[in-house]
Tab-separated table of N, CA and C in Angstrom:
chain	number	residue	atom	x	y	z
A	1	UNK	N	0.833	-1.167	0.000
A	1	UNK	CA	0.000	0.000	0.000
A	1	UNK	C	0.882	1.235	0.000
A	2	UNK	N	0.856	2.216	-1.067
A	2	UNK	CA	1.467	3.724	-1.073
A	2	UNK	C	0.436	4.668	-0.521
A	3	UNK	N	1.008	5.284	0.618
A	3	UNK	CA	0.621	6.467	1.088
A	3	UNK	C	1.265	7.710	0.436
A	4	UNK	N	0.271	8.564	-0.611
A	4	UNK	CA	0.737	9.454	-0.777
A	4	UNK	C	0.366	11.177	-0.326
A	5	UNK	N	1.392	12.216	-0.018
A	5	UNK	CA	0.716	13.160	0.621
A	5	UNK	C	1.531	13.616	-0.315
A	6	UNK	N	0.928	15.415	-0.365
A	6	UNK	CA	2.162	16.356	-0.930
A	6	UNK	C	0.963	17.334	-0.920
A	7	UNK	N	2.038	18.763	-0.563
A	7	UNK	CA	1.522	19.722	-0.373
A	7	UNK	C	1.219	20.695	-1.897
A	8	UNK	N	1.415	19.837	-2.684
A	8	UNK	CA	1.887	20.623	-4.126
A	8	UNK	C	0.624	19.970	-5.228
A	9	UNK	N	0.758	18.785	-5.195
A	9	UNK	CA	-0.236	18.770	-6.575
A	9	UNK	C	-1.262	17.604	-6.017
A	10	UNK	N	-2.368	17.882	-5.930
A	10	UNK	CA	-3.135	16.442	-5.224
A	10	UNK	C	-3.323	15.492	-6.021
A	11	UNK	N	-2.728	15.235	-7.743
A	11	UNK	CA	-3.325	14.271	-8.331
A	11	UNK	C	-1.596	13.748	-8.279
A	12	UNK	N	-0.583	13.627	-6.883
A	12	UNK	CA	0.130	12.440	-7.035
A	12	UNK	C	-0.219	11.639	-7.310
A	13	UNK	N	-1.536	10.843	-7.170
A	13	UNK	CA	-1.977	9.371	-7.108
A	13	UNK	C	-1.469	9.223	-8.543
A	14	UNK	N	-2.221	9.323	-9.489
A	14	UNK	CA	-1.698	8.930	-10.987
A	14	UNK	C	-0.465	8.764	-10.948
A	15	UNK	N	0.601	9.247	-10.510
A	15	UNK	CA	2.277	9.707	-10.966
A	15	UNK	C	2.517	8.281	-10.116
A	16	UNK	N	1.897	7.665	-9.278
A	16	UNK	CA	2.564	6.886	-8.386
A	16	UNK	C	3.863	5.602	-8.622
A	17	UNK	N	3.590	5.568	-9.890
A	17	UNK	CA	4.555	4.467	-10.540
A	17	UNK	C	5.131	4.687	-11.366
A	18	UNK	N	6.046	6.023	-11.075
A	18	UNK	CA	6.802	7.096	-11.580
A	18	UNK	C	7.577	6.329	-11.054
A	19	UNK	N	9.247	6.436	-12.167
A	19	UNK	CA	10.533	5.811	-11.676
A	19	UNK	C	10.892	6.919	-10.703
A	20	UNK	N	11.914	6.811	-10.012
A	20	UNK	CA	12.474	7.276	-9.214
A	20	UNK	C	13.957	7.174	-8.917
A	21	UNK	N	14.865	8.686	-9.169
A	21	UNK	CA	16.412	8.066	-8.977
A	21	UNK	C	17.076	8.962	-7.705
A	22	UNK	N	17.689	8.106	-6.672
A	22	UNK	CA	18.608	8.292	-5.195
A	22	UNK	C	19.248	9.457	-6.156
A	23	UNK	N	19.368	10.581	-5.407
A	23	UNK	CA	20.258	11.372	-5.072
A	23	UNK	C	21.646	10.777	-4.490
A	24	UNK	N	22.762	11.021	-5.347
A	24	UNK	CA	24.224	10.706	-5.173
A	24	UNK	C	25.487	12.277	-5.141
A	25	UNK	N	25.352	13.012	-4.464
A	25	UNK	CA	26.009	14.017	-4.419
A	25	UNK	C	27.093	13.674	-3.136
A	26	UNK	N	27.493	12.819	-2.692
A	26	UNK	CA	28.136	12.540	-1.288
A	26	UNK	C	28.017	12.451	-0.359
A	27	UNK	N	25.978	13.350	0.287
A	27	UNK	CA	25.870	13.339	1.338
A	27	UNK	C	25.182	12.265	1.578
A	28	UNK	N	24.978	12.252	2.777
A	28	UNK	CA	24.180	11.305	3.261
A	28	UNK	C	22.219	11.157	2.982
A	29	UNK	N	21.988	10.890	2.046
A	29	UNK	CA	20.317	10.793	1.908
A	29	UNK	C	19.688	9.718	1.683
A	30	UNK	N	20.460	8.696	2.441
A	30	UNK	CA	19.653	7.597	2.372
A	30	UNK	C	19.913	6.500	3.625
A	31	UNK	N	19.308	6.083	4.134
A	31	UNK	CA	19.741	5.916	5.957
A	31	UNK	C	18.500	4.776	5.986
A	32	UNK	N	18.634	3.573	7.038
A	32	UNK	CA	18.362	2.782	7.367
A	32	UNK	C	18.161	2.162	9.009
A	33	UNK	N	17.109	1.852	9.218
A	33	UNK	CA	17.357	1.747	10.880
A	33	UNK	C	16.561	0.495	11.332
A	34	UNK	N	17.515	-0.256	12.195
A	34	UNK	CA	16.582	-1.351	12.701
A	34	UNK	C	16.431	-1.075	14.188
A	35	UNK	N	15.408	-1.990	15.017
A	35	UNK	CA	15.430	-2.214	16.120
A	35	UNK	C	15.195	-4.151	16.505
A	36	UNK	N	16.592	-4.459	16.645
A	36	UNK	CA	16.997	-5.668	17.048
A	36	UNK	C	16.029	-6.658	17.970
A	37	UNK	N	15.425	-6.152	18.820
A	37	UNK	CA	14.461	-6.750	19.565
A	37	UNK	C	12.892	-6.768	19.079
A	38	UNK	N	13.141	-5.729	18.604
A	38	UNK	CA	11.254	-5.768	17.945
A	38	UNK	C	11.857	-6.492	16.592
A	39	UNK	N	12.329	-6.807	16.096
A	39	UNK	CA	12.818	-7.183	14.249
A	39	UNK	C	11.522	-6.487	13.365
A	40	UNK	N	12.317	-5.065	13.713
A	40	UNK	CA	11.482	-3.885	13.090
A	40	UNK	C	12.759	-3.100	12.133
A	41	UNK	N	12.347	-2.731	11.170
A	41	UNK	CA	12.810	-2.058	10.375
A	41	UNK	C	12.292	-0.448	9.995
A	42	UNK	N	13.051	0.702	9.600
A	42	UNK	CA	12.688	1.777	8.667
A	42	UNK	C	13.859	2.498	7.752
A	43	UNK	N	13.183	2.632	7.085
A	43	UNK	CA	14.134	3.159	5.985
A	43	UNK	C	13.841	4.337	5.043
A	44	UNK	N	14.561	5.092	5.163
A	44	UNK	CA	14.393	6.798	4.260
A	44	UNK	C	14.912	6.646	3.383
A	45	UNK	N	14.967	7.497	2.253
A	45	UNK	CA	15.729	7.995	0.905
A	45	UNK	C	15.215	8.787	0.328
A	46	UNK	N	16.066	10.087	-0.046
A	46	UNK	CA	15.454	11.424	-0.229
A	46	UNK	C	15.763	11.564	-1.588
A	47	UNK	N	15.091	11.458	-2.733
A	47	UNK	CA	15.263	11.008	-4.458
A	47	UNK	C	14.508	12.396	-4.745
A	48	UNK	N	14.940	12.147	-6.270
A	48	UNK	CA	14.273	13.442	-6.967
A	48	UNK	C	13.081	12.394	-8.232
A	49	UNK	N	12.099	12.900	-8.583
A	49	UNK	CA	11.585	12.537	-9.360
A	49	UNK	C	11.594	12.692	-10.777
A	50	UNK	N	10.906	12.443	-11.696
A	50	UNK	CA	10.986	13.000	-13.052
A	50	UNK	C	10.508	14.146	-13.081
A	51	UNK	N	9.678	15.162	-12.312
A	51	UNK	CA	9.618	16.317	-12.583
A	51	UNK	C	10.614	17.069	-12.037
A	52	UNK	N	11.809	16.758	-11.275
A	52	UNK	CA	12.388	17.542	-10.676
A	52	UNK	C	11.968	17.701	-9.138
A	53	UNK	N	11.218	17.119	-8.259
A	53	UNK	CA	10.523	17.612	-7.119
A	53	UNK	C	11.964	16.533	-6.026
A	54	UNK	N	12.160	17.019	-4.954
A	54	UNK	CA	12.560	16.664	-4.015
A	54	UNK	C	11.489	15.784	-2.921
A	55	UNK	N	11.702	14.474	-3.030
A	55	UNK	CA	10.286	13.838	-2.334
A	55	UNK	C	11.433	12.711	-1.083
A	56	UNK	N	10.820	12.014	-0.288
A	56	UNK	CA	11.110	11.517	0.973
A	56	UNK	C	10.513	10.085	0.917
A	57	UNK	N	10.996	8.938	0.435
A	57	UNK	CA	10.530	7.586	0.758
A	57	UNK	C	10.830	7.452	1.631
A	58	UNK	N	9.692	6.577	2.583
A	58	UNK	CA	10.142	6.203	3.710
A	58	UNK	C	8.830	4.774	3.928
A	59	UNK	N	10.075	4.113	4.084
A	59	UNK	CA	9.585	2.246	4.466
A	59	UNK	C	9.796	2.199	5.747
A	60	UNK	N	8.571	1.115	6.194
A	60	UNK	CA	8.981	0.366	7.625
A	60	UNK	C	8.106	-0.639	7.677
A	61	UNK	N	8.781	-1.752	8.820
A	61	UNK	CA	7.837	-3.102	8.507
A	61	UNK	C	8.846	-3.539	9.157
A	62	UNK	N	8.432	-5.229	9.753
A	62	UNK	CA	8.952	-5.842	10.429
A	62	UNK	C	10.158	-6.945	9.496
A	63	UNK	N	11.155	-6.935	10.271
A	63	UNK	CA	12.167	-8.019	9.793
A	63	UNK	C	11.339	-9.004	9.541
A	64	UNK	N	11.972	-9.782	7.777
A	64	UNK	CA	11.410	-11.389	7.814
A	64	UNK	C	9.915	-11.537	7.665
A	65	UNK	N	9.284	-10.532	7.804
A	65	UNK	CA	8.069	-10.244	7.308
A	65	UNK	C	7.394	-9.293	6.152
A	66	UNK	N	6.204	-9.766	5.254
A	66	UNK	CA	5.459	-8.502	4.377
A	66	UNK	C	5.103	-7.665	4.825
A	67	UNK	N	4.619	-7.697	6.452
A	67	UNK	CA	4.011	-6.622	6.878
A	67	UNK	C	4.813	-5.058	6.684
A	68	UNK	N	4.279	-4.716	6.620
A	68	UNK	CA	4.839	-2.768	6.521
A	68	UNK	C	3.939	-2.111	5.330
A	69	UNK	N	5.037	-0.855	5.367
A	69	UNK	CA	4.161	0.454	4.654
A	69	UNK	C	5.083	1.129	4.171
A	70	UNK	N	4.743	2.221	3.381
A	70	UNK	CA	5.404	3.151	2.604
A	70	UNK	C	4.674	4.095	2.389
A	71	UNK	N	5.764	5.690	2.652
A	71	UNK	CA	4.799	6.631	1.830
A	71	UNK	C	5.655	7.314	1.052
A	72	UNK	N	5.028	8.339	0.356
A	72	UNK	CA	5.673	9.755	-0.526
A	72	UNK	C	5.911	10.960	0.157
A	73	UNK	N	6.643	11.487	0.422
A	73	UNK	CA	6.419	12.477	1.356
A	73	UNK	C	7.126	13.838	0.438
A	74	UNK	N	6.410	14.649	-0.126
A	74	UNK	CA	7.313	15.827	-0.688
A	74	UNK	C	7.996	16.857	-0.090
A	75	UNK	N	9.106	17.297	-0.205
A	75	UNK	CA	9.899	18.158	0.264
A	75	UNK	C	9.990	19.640	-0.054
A	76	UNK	N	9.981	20.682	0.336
A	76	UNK	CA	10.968	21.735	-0.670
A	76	UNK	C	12.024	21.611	-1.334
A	77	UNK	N	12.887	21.332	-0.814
A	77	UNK	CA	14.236	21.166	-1.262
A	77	UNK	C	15.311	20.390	-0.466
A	78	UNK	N	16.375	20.277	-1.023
A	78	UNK	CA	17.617	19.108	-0.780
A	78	UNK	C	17.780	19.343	0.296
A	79	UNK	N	18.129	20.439	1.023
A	79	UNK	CA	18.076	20.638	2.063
A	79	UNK	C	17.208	20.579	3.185
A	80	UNK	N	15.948	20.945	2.763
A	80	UNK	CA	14.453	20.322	4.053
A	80	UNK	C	14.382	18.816	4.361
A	81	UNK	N	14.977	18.076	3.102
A	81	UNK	CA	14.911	16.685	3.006
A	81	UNK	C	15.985	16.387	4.013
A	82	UNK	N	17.574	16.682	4.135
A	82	UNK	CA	18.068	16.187	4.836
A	82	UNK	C	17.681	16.405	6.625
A	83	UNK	N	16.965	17.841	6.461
A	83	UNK	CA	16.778	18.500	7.714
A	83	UNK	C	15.643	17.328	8.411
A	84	UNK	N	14.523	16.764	7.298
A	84	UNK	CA	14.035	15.816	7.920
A	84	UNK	C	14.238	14.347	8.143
A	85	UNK	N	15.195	14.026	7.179
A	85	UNK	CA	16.048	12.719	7.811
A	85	UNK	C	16.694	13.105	9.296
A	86	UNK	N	17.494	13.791	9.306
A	86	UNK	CA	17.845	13.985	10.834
A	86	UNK	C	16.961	13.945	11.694
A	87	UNK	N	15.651	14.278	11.374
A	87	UNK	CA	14.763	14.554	12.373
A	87	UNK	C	14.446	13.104	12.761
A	88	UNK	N	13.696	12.338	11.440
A	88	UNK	CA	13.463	11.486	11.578
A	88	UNK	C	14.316	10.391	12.620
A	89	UNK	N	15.897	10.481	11.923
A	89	UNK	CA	16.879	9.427	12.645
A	89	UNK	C	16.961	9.357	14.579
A	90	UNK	N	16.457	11.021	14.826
A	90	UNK	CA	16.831	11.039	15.966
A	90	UNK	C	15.763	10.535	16.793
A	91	UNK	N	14.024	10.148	16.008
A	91	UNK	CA	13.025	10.017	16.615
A	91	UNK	C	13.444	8.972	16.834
A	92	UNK	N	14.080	8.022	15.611
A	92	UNK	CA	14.309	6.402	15.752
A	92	UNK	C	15.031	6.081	16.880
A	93	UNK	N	16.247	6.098	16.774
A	93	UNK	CA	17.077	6.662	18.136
A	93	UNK	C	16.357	6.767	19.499
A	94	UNK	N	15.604	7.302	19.842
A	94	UNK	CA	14.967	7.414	20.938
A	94	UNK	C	14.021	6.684	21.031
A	95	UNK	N	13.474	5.613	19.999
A	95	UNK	CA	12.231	4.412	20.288
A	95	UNK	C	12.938	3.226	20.285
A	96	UNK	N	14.442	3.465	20.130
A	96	UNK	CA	15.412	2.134	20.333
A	96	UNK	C	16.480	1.507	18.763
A	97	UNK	N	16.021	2.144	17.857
A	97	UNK	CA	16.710	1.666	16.624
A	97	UNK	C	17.787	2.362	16.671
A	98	UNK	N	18.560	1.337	15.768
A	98	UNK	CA	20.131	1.317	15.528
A	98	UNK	C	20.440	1.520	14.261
A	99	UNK	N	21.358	2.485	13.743
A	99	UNK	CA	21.389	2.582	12.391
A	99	UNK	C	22.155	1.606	12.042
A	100	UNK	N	21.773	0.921	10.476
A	100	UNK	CA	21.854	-0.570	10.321
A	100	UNK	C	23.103	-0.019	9.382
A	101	UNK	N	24.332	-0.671	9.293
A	101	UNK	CA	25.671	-0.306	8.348
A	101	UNK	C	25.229	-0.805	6.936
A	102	UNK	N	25.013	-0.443	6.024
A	102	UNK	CA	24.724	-1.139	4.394
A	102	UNK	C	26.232	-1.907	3.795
């Protein structure tokens, strides 16, 4: 199931199976986190789309299992995106996840 939000155009739904390519500039925009005891997983990556838009995947779901979710989350820019990975990482962090080494 895709959850999509965005503050910009409400007919994401159609676009939904739009390719999508990772941002590779050196920094860090793509991050992974488990929590070992729950065998819970989440995972970000801050990609640009074919129109150019700065958007926010973000997966989670249990290790070893289908269960989980995904949404779209649009950004302003390269920079709001990383501002909300950090945010995100530090929520994880504090509910017990460990950033997982790739």
């Amino acid at each position: 199931m895709v959850t999509l939000h965005s503050t910009r155009r409400p007919s994401l739904e159609a676009a939904s199976n739009r390719p999508v390519r990772p941002h590779t500039d050196g920094e860090r925009s793509q991050c992974r986190w488990i929590h070992p005891e729950k065998q819970r997983y989440y995972s970000v990556a801050l990609v640009r789309d074919l129109f150019g838009d700065w958007t926010l995947l973000q997966c989670w779901g249990g290790i070893g299992s289908q269960l989980g979710g995904q949404r779209i989350l649009w950004v302003e820019s390269h920079e709001a995106g990383l501002k909300q990975i950090a945010a995100i990482g530090k929520r994880r962090r504090q509910h017990g996840y460990r950033e997982a080494v790739a």
